[in-house]
Amino acid sequence: MTTAATTEDASQPERAPAAQEAEGPYALSHLDALESEAVHIFREVAGEFERPVILFSGGKDSIVMLHLALKAFAPAAVPFSLLHVDTGHNFPEVIAYRDRVVAAHRLRLHVASVQDYIDRGVLKERPDGTRNPLQTLPLTEKIAAERFDAVFGGGRRDEEKARAKERVFSLRDEFSQWDPRRQRPELWQLYNGRHAPGEHVRVFPLSNWTELDVWQYIAREGIELPEIYFAHERPVFLRGGMWLTAGDWGGPKDGEAVETRRVRYRTVGDMSCTGAVDSDASTLDAVIAEIAASRLTERGATRADDKLSEAAMEDRKREGYF
Amino acid sequence: MTSTTAGRLAGPFATTLLRFATAGSVDDGKSTLVGRLLHDSKSVLADQLEAVEHASRSRGAEGPDLALLTDGLRAEREQGITIDVAYRYFATPRRRFILADTPGHVQYTRNMVTGASTADLAVVLVDARNGVIEQTRRHAAVAALLRVPHVVLAVNKMDLVAYAEPVFAKIAEEFTAYATELGVPEVTAIPISALAGDNVVEPSATMDWYDGPTVLEHLETVPVSHDLTGCHARLPVQYVIRPQTAEHPDYRGYAGQIAAGTFRVGDEVTVLPSGRTTKVAGIDLLGRPVDVAWTPQSVTVLLEDDLDISRGDMLVPSSDTPTTTQDIAATVCHVADTPLRVGQRVLLKHTTRTVKAIVKQIPSRLTLDDLSQHPNPGLLAANDIGRVLVRTAEPLALDAYADSRRTGSFLLIDPADGTTLAAGMAGEAFARAEAPASATDDEEGWDF
């Protein structure tokens, strides 16, 4: 019997003293339960699919996914490659982080480039400069070209109302489209990944995690993140109620004034639609305290693209978005 | 990407996780109850509430309609119904919750089965004005069938029956008697008003005759783990980890999530279906060696002997092996739109093993409202629950679902397109003897 409650080792299964009294010796903390479930999902995919890939943006959710995958197959290598859909408007700190991680774990990285599609005239720049909606075509074409049959995404069901109905194993047709009525019921822990040639399955190992769980897990595991998640001085300008980073992507425009503020990012995406929040949280503990006290959900505060309409996310998911 | 943190963090780091499901219809005020739980436990954030207030105003409502918090897809918003299982997340300082929010209409039995399949607790909602109705019996039967350990009866709309204790007491008594008859091990009845907020999160100021917990208090304190000493230990092998590197030339680990019970280093284990025996040489708990591990931990087990083991095999204690069989008698809930027929060729997925199978017989279809059985229906349509006999191409190590939810459950899958056809539970349907077969003059006919 290991006595987890007395140890300082963060990788030990944690048990609340209160929980232990009430629950007996076989309790698990919520983080251990979520971790165990995610590892189970990674191993199921490894056992049942030929060509899985992890969508890796360098954002915290994809970083946690990769960390879980590394744990699931240790001491062997992760049997998946990585795929980054590069909007061309990424934060340089995030790209640097991505390249470090890929090198450190000797992973194979595929890149699907939005800029490349724009240069070839296949995609057109939107008037507002936002490139998130442009990611769908490069992503789906890369999936088809590489014949990926399972694509891990960092999506969480707590993020948005349409995602509350997403499945851990989410079937997509050959156009990557998501049909809510074709999704299979999620019974017990029996994931059905069978699919026809040309179809693939999106897999969401973090389905049952919340933003706070992700941050707590990052803290517990001591996972390194790109610096932009922590408070730093940055020149920003105000647009649509959000602090955006100035850059070649399309800002600031006339009438938008740049000022230097102390901010951090709660989510990391395309620079054109990812807003920073005023913050002094420069450590993980401070970030967690801030989130726990926050009165705004992650996307509401920082994502312009989800505010487009009440059904925006649902429509984009149908088209094959993450 | 690895390091250690300075010790353990207090507060939310040390909570347990409860998965629960709700069953009830729109008319019972289920969305309002869920909205109230999220709202009063401060899990609803300002921007979500703002969106709800905006939507309520645009529909001409006066205050915020909490039910709108849990509306998902456009089709539902247009029809004002809930068409699928939605998952909600909230936390209190004491516990983290995953709620499978399932619609309660008759045609959505499969969604309720889905939500209940992973639930430690089910909340069944009743309108105090209507009492226990057919639908309530159906919800109780699904909870019993899926072996949900804890059932809460939430008697809602007490404000519309003048908060009268006799009304509550009569409903609670009737429901508890029925659920107990079905073998539900524990029923907790709570009088509430989701609209006014009585006994959902805050204790009711009006119903001073009730001194039990509020719904949230009960959710926070109900035990989520069990004494595993009497359980069968089961580890379905998911994946074989063989690094074959200079550092780990001979490492061969069997990775899987413990489906039931506990495993210790030194245990003598049998590998199924081969029947070979060996001992547990080591257990890796995600990179850390441990002496003991238990369900639902994901582990990697190292064995003393070099046996031929692959995905789909199962490790069990040599002193407690399940019987292996190719003939499975089970209760299934049919979840696909096309019917399941006698003679149909299917795939059967049990733990990490998928085998070919044939539906040999469908001895009866069960009407959940009164548990009457309709013998030899010939087929099962969507949302039907029935008994089946399935013959598999290879032997499976199946436990009775009553003993082990993870190793007693299975899926039937259409080999042609991969559709999940049915959710299966091996062994007897209910904890006690099933209700006597009655009503062969089943009025319902086929519900196509």
CSV table of N, CA, C and O in Angstrom, one decimal, chain A residues 170-256:
chain,number,residue,atom,x,y,z
A,170,SER,N,-15.2,11.2,-32.3
A,170,SER,CA,-16.2,11.9,-33.2
A,170,SER,C,-15.9,11.6,-34.6
A,170,SER,O,-14.9,11.9,-35.2
A,171,LEU,N,-16.9,10.9,-35.2
A,171,LEU,CA,-16.7,10.5,-36.6
A,171,LEU,C,-16.9,11.6,-37.6
A,171,LEU,O,-17.7,12.5,-37.5
A,172,ARG,N,-15.9,11.6,-38.6
A,172,ARG,CA,-16.0,12.7,-39.6
A,172,ARG,C,-16.0,11.9,-41.0
A,172,ARG,O,-15.3,10.9,-41.2
A,173,ASP,N,-16.8,12.5,-41.9
A,173,ASP,CA,-16.8,11.9,-43.2
A,173,ASP,C,-15.6,12.3,-44.0
A,173,ASP,O,-14.7,13.0,-43.5
A,174,GLU,N,-15.6,11.9,-45.3
A,174,GLU,CA,-14.4,12.2,-46.1
A,174,GLU,C,-14.2,13.7,-46.3
A,174,GLU,O,-13.1,14.1,-46.8
A,175,PHE,N,-15.2,14.5,-46.0
A,175,PHE,CA,-15.0,16.0,-46.1
A,175,PHE,C,-14.7,16.6,-44.7
A,175,PHE,O,-14.8,17.8,-44.6
A,176,SER,N,-14.5,15.7,-43.8
A,176,SER,CA,-14.2,16.1,-42.4
A,176,SER,C,-15.4,16.6,-41.7
A,176,SER,O,-15.3,17.2,-40.6
A,177,GLN,N,-16.6,16.5,-42.3
A,177,GLN,CA,-17.8,17.1,-41.7
A,177,GLN,C,-18.3,16.4,-40.5
A,177,GLN,O,-18.2,15.1,-40.4
A,178,TRP,N,-18.8,17.1,-39.6
A,178,TRP,CA,-19.4,16.6,-38.3
A,178,TRP,C,-20.9,16.7,-38.4
A,178,TRP,O,-21.4,17.7,-38.6
A,179,ASP,N,-21.5,15.5,-38.3
A,179,ASP,CA,-23.0,15.5,-38.3
A,179,ASP,C,-23.5,15.1,-36.9
A,179,ASP,O,-23.3,13.9,-36.6
A,180,PRO,N,-24.1,16.0,-36.2
A,180,PRO,CA,-24.4,15.6,-34.8
A,180,PRO,C,-25.4,14.4,-34.8
A,180,PRO,O,-25.3,13.7,-33.8
A,181,ARG,N,-26.1,14.2,-35.8
A,181,ARG,CA,-27.1,13.1,-35.8
A,181,ARG,C,-26.4,11.7,-36.1
A,181,ARG,O,-27.0,10.7,-36.0
A,182,ARG,N,-25.2,11.8,-36.7
A,182,ARG,CA,-24.5,10.6,-37.0
A,182,ARG,C,-23.5,10.1,-35.9
A,182,ARG,O,-22.8,9.1,-36.0
A,183,GLN,N,-23.4,10.9,-34.9
A,183,GLN,CA,-22.4,10.6,-33.8
A,183,GLN,C,-22.9,9.4,-33.0
A,183,GLN,O,-24.1,9.2,-32.8
A,184,ARG,N,-22.0,8.5,-32.6
A,184,ARG,CA,-22.4,7.3,-32.0
A,184,ARG,C,-22.6,7.6,-30.5
A,184,ARG,O,-21.8,8.3,-29.9
A,185,PRO,N,-23.5,6.9,-29.9
A,185,PRO,CA,-23.6,7.0,-28.4
A,185,PRO,C,-22.4,6.6,-27.7
A,185,PRO,O,-21.7,5.6,-28.1
A,186,GLU,N,-22.1,7.2,-26.6
A,186,GLU,CA,-20.8,7.0,-25.9
A,186,GLU,C,-21.1,6.1,-24.7
A,186,GLU,O,-21.5,6.6,-23.6
A,187,LEU,N,-21.0,4.8,-24.9
A,187,LEU,CA,-21.5,3.9,-23.8
A,187,LEU,C,-20.3,3.3,-23.0
A,187,LEU,O,-19.4,2.9,-23.6
A,188,TRP,N,-20.5,3.4,-21.7
A,188,TRP,CA,-19.4,3.0,-20.8
A,188,TRP,C,-18.1,3.6,-21.2
A,188,TRP,O,-18.1,4.8,-21.6
A,189,GLN,N,-17.0,2.8,-21.2
A,189,GLN,CA,-15.8,3.3,-21.7
A,189,GLN,C,-15.4,2.6,-23.0
A,189,GLN,O,-14.3,2.4,-23.4
A,190,LEU,N,-16.5,2.2,-23.7
A,190,LEU,CA,-16.3,1.4,-24.9
A,190,LEU,C,-16.3,2.3,-26.1
A,190,LEU,O,-17.4,2.7,-26.6
A,191,TYR,N,-15.2,2.7,-26.6
A,191,TYR,CA,-15.2,3.7,-27.8
A,191,TYR,C,-15.2,2.9,-29.1
A,191,TYR,O,-14.4,2.0,-29.3
A,192,ASN,N,-16.1,3.3,-29.9
A,192,ASN,CA,-16.2,2.6,-31.2
A,192,ASN,C,-15.6,3.5,-32.3
A,192,ASN,O,-16.1,4.5,-32.7
A,193,GLY,N,-14.4,3.1,-32.8
A,193,GLY,CA,-13.7,3.9,-33.7
A,193,GLY,C,-13.8,3.3,-35.1
A,193,GLY,O,-13.0,3.7,-36.0
A,194,ARG,N,-14.7,2.4,-35.4
A,194,ARG,CA,-14.8,1.9,-36.8
A,194,ARG,C,-15.2,2.9,-37.8
A,194,ARG,O,-16.1,3.7,-37.5
A,195,HIS,N,-14.6,2.9,-38.9
A,195,HIS,CA,-14.9,3.9,-39.9
A,195,HIS,C,-14.6,3.4,-41.3
A,195,HIS,O,-13.9,2.4,-41.4
A,196,ALA,N,-15.2,4.0,-42.3
A,196,ALA,CA,-15.0,3.5,-43.7
A,196,ALA,C,-13.7,4.2,-44.2
A,196,ALA,O,-13.3,5.2,-43.7
A,197,PRO,N,-13.1,3.6,-45.2
A,197,PRO,CA,-11.9,4.2,-45.8
A,197,PRO,C,-12.3,5.6,-46.3
A,197,PRO,O,-13.3,5.9,-46.8
A,198,GLY,N,-11.3,6.5,-46.0
A,198,GLY,CA,-11.6,7.9,-46.3
A,198,GLY,C,-12.2,8.7,-45.2
A,198,GLY,O,-12.0,9.9,-45.1
A,199,GLU,N,-12.9,8.0,-44.3
A,199,GLU,CA,-13.4,8.7,-43.1
A,199,GLU,C,-12.3,8.7,-42.0
A,199,GLU,O,-11.4,7.9,-42.1
A,200,HIS,N,-12.5,9.6,-41.1
A,200,HIS,CA,-11.5,9.5,-39.9
A,200,HIS,C,-12.3,9.8,-38.6
A,200,HIS,O,-13.5,10.2,-38.7
A,201,VAL,N,-11.6,9.6,-37.5
A,201,VAL,CA,-12.2,9.9,-36.2
A,201,VAL,C,-11.4,11.0,-35.6
A,201,VAL,O,-10.2,10.9,-35.5
A,202,ARG,N,-12.1,12.0,-35.1
A,202,ARG,CA,-11.5,13.0,-34.2
A,202,ARG,C,-11.6,12.5,-32.8
A,202,ARG,O,-12.6,12.1,-32.4
A,203,VAL,N,-10.5,12.6,-32.1
A,203,VAL,CA,-10.5,12.0,-30.7
A,203,VAL,C,-10.1,13.2,-29.8
A,203,VAL,O,-9.1,13.9,-30.0
A,204,PHE,N,-10.9,13.3,-28.7
A,204,PHE,CA,-10.7,14.4,-27.8
A,204,PHE,C,-10.4,13.8,-26.4
A,204,PHE,O,-11.3,13.6,-25.6
A,205,PRO,N,-9.1,13.6,-26.1
A,205,PRO,CA,-8.8,13.0,-24.8
A,205,PRO,C,-9.1,13.9,-23.6
A,205,PRO,O,-9.3,13.4,-22.5
A,206,LEU,N,-9.2,15.2,-23.8
A,206,LEU,CA,-9.5,16.2,-22.7
A,206,LEU,C,-11.0,16.5,-22.7
A,206,LEU,O,-11.3,17.5,-22.0
A,207,SER,N,-11.8,15.7,-23.3
A,207,SER,CA,-13.3,16.1,-23.3
A,207,SER,C,-13.8,16.5,-22.0
A,207,SER,O,-14.6,17.4,-21.9
A,208,ASN,N,-13.5,15.7,-20.9
A,208,ASN,CA,-14.1,15.9,-19.6
A,208,ASN,C,-13.3,16.9,-18.7
A,208,ASN,O,-13.6,17.0,-17.6
A,209,TRP,N,-12.3,17.6,-19.3
A,209,TRP,CA,-11.5,18.5,-18.5
A,209,TRP,C,-12.1,19.9,-18.6
A,209,TRP,O,-12.7,20.3,-19.6
A,210,THR,N,-11.9,20.7,-17.5
A,210,THR,CA,-12.2,22.1,-17.6
A,210,THR,C,-10.9,22.9,-17.7
A,210,THR,O,-9.8,22.4,-17.5
A,211,GLU,N,-11.1,24.2,-17.9
A,211,GLU,CA,-9.9,25.0,-18.0
A,211,GLU,C,-9.1,25.0,-16.7
A,211,GLU,O,-7.9,24.9,-16.7
A,212,LEU,N,-9.8,24.9,-15.6
A,212,LEU,CA,-9.1,24.9,-14.3
A,212,LEU,C,-8.4,23.6,-14.1
A,212,LEU,O,-7.2,23.5,-13.6
A,213,ASP,N,-9.0,22.4,-14.5
A,213,ASP,CA,-8.3,21.1,-14.5
A,213,ASP,C,-7.0,21.2,-15.2
A,213,ASP,O,-6.0,20.7,-14.8
A,214,VAL,N,-7.1,21.7,-16.4
A,214,VAL,CA,-5.9,21.8,-17.3
A,214,VAL,C,-4.8,22.6,-16.6
A,214,VAL,O,-3.6,22.1,-16.5
A,215,TRP,N,-5.1,23.7,-16.0
A,215,TRP,CA,-4.1,24.5,-15.3
A,215,TRP,C,-3.6,23.8,-14.1
A,215,TRP,O,-2.4,23.8,-13.8
A,216,GLN,N,-4.5,23.2,-13.3
A,216,GLN,CA,-4.0,22.4,-12.1
A,216,GLN,C,-3.1,21.3,-12.5
A,216,GLN,O,-2.1,21.1,-11.8
A,217,TYR,N,-3.4,20.7,-13.6
A,217,TYR,CA,-2.6,19.5,-14.1
A,217,TYR,C,-1.2,20.0,-14.5
A,217,TYR,O,-0.2,19.4,-14.2
A,218,ILE,N,-1.2,21.1,-15.2
A,218,ILE,CA,0.1,21.7,-15.6
A,218,ILE,C,0.9,22.0,-14.4
A,218,ILE,O,2.1,21.8,-14.4
A,219,ALA,N,0.3,22.6,-13.4
A,219,ALA,CA,1.0,22.9,-12.2
A,219,ALA,C,1.5,21.7,-11.5
A,219,ALA,O,2.7,21.6,-11.0
A,220,ARG,N,0.6,20.7,-11.4
A,220,ARG,CA,1.0,19.4,-10.7
A,220,ARG,C,2.2,18.7,-11.3
A,220,ARG,O,3.1,18.2,-10.7
A,221,GLU,N,2.1,18.7,-12.7
A,221,GLU,CA,3.1,17.9,-13.4
A,221,GLU,C,4.4,18.8,-13.7
A,221,GLU,O,5.3,18.3,-14.3
A,222,GLY,N,4.3,20.1,-13.4
A,222,GLY,CA,5.4,20.9,-13.7
A,222,GLY,C,5.7,21.1,-15.2
A,222,GLY,O,6.9,21.0,-15.7
A,223,ILE,N,4.7,21.2,-16.0
A,223,ILE,CA,4.8,21.3,-17.4
A,223,ILE,C,5.2,22.7,-17.9
A,223,ILE,O,4.5,23.7,-17.4
A,224,GLU,N,6.2,22.8,-18.7
A,224,GLU,CA,6.6,24.2,-19.2
A,224,GLU,C,5.6,24.7,-20.3
A,224,GLU,O,5.2,23.9,-21.1
A,225,LEU,N,5.3,25.9,-20.2
A,225,LEU,CA,4.4,26.5,-21.2
A,225,LEU,C,5.1,27.7,-21.9
A,225,LEU,O,6.1,28.3,-21.4
A,226,PRO,N,4.6,28.1,-23.1
A,226,PRO,CA,5.1,29.3,-23.7
A,226,PRO,C,4.9,30.5,-22.8
A,226,PRO,O,3.9,30.6,-22.1
A,227,GLU,N,5.9,31.5,-22.8
A,227,GLU,CA,5.8,32.6,-21.8
A,227,GLU,C,4.6,33.4,-21.9
A,227,GLU,O,4.2,34.1,-21.0
A,228,ILE,N,3.9,33.4,-23.1
A,228,ILE,CA,2.8,34.4,-23.2
A,228,ILE,C,1.6,34.0,-22.4
A,228,ILE,O,0.7,34.8,-22.2
A,229,TYR,N,1.6,32.9,-21.7
A,229,TYR,CA,0.6,32.5,-20.8
A,229,TYR,C,0.7,33.2,-19.5
A,229,TYR,O,-0.2,33.2,-18.6
A,230,PHE,N,1.8,33.8,-19.3
A,230,PHE,CA,2.1,34.5,-18.0
A,230,PHE,C,2.2,36.0,-18.2
A,230,PHE,O,2.4,36.5,-19.3
A,231,ALA,N,2.0,36.8,-17.1
A,231,ALA,CA,1.9,38.3,-17.2
A,231,ALA,C,3.3,38.8,-17.8
A,231,ALA,O,4.3,38.4,-17.3
A,232,HIS,N,3.1,39.7,-18.8
A,232,HIS,CA,4.3,40.3,-19.3
A,232,HIS,C,3.9,41.7,-19.9
A,232,HIS,O,2.7,41.9,-20.2
A,233,GLU,N,4.9,42.6,-20.1
A,233,GLU,CA,4.6,43.8,-20.8
A,233,GLU,C,4.5,43.6,-22.3
A,233,GLU,O,5.3,43.0,-22.9
A,234,ARG,N,3.4,44.2,-22.9
A,234,ARG,CA,3.3,44.0,-24.3
A,234,ARG,C,2.6,45.2,-25.0
A,234,ARG,O,1.6,45.7,-24.4
A,235,PRO,N,3.0,45.6,-26.2
A,235,PRO,CA,2.3,46.6,-26.9
A,235,PRO,C,1.0,46.0,-27.5
A,235,PRO,O,1.1,45.1,-28.3
A,236,VAL,N,-0.2,46.6,-27.1
A,236,VAL,CA,-1.4,46.1,-27.5
A,236,VAL,C,-2.4,47.2,-27.9
A,236,VAL,O,-2.1,48.4,-27.6
A,237,PHE,N,-3.4,46.9,-28.7
A,237,PHE,CA,-4.4,47.9,-29.0
A,237,PHE,C,-5.8,47.3,-28.8
A,237,PHE,O,-5.9,46.1,-28.9
A,238,LEU,N,-6.8,48.1,-28.7
A,238,LEU,CA,-8.1,47.7,-28.4
A,238,LEU,C,-9.0,47.5,-29.6
A,238,LEU,O,-9.0,48.4,-30.4
A,239,ARG,N,-9.5,46.3,-29.8
A,239,ARG,CA,-10.5,46.1,-31.0
A,239,ARG,C,-11.6,45.2,-30.5
A,239,ARG,O,-11.2,44.1,-30.0
A,240,GLY,N,-12.8,45.5,-30.7
A,240,GLY,CA,-13.9,44.6,-30.4
A,240,GLY,C,-13.9,44.2,-28.9
A,240,GLY,O,-14.3,43.1,-28.6
A,241,GLY,N,-13.4,45.2,-28.1
A,241,GLY,CA,-13.4,44.9,-26.6
A,241,GLY,C,-12.3,44.0,-26.2
A,241,GLY,O,-12.3,43.5,-25.1
A,242,MET,N,-11.3,43.7,-27.1
A,242,MET,CA,-10.2,42.8,-26.7
A,242,MET,C,-8.8,43.5,-27.0
A,242,MET,O,-8.7,44.3,-27.9
A,243,TRP,N,-7.9,43.2,-26.2
A,243,TRP,CA,-6.5,43.7,-26.4
A,243,TRP,C,-5.8,42.7,-27.3
A,243,TRP,O,-5.6,41.6,-27.1
A,244,LEU,N,-5.5,43.3,-28.5
A,244,LEU,CA,-4.8,42.5,-29.5
A,244,LEU,C,-3.4,42.9,-29.7
A,244,LEU,O,-3.0,44.1,-29.4
A,245,THR,N,-2.5,42.0,-30.1
A,245,THR,CA,-1.1,42.3,-30.4
A,245,THR,C,-0.9,43.0,-31.7
A,245,THR,O,-1.5,42.4,-32.7
A,246,ALA,N,-0.2,44.1,-31.8
A,246,ALA,CA,0.1,44.7,-33.0
A,246,ALA,C,0.9,43.8,-33.9
A,246,ALA,O,1.8,43.1,-33.4
A,247,GLY,N,0.7,43.9,-35.2
A,247,GLY,CA,1.5,43.1,-36.1
A,247,GLY,C,1.1,43.2,-37.5
A,247,GLY,O,0.1,43.9,-37.9
A,248,ASP,N,1.8,42.5,-38.4
A,248,ASP,CA,1.6,42.6,-39.9
A,248,ASP,C,0.3,42.1,-40.3
A,248,ASP,O,-0.2,42.3,-41.4
A,249,TRP,N,-0.4,41.3,-39.4
A,249,TRP,CA,-1.6,40.7,-39.8
A,249,TRP,C,-2.8,41.6,-40.0
A,249,TRP,O,-3.8,41.2,-40.5
A,250,GLY,N,-2.6,42.9,-39.5
A,250,GLY,CA,-3.8,43.8,-39.8
A,250,GLY,C,-4.1,44.6,-38.6
A,250,GLY,O,-5.3,44.9,-38.4
A,251,GLY,N,-3.2,45.1,-37.9
A,251,GLY,CA,-3.5,46.0,-36.8
A,251,GLY,C,-2.2,46.7,-36.2
A,251,GLY,O,-1.1,46.2,-36.5
A,252,PRO,N,-2.3,47.8,-35.6
A,252,PRO,CA,-3.6,48.6,-35.5
A,252,PRO,C,-4.0,49.3,-36.8
A,252,PRO,O,-3.1,49.6,-37.6
A,253,LYS,N,-5.3,49.6,-36.9
A,253,LYS,CA,-5.8,50.4,-38.0
A,253,LYS,C,-5.9,51.8,-37.5
A,253,LYS,O,-5.7,52.1,-36.3
A,254,ASP,N,-6.3,52.7,-38.5
A,254,ASP,CA,-6.5,54.1,-38.1
A,254,ASP,C,-7.5,54.2,-36.9
A,254,ASP,O,-8.5,53.6,-36.9
A,255,GLY,N,-7.1,55.1,-36.0
A,255,GLY,CA,-8.0,55.3,-34.8
A,255,GLY,C,-7.8,54.2,-33.7
A,255,GLY,O,-8.4,54.3,-32.7
A,256,GLU,N,-6.9,53.2,-33.9
A,256,GLU,CA,-6.6,52.3,-32.9
A,256,GLU,C,-5.2,52.6,-32.3
A,256,GLU,O,-4.2,52.6,-33.1
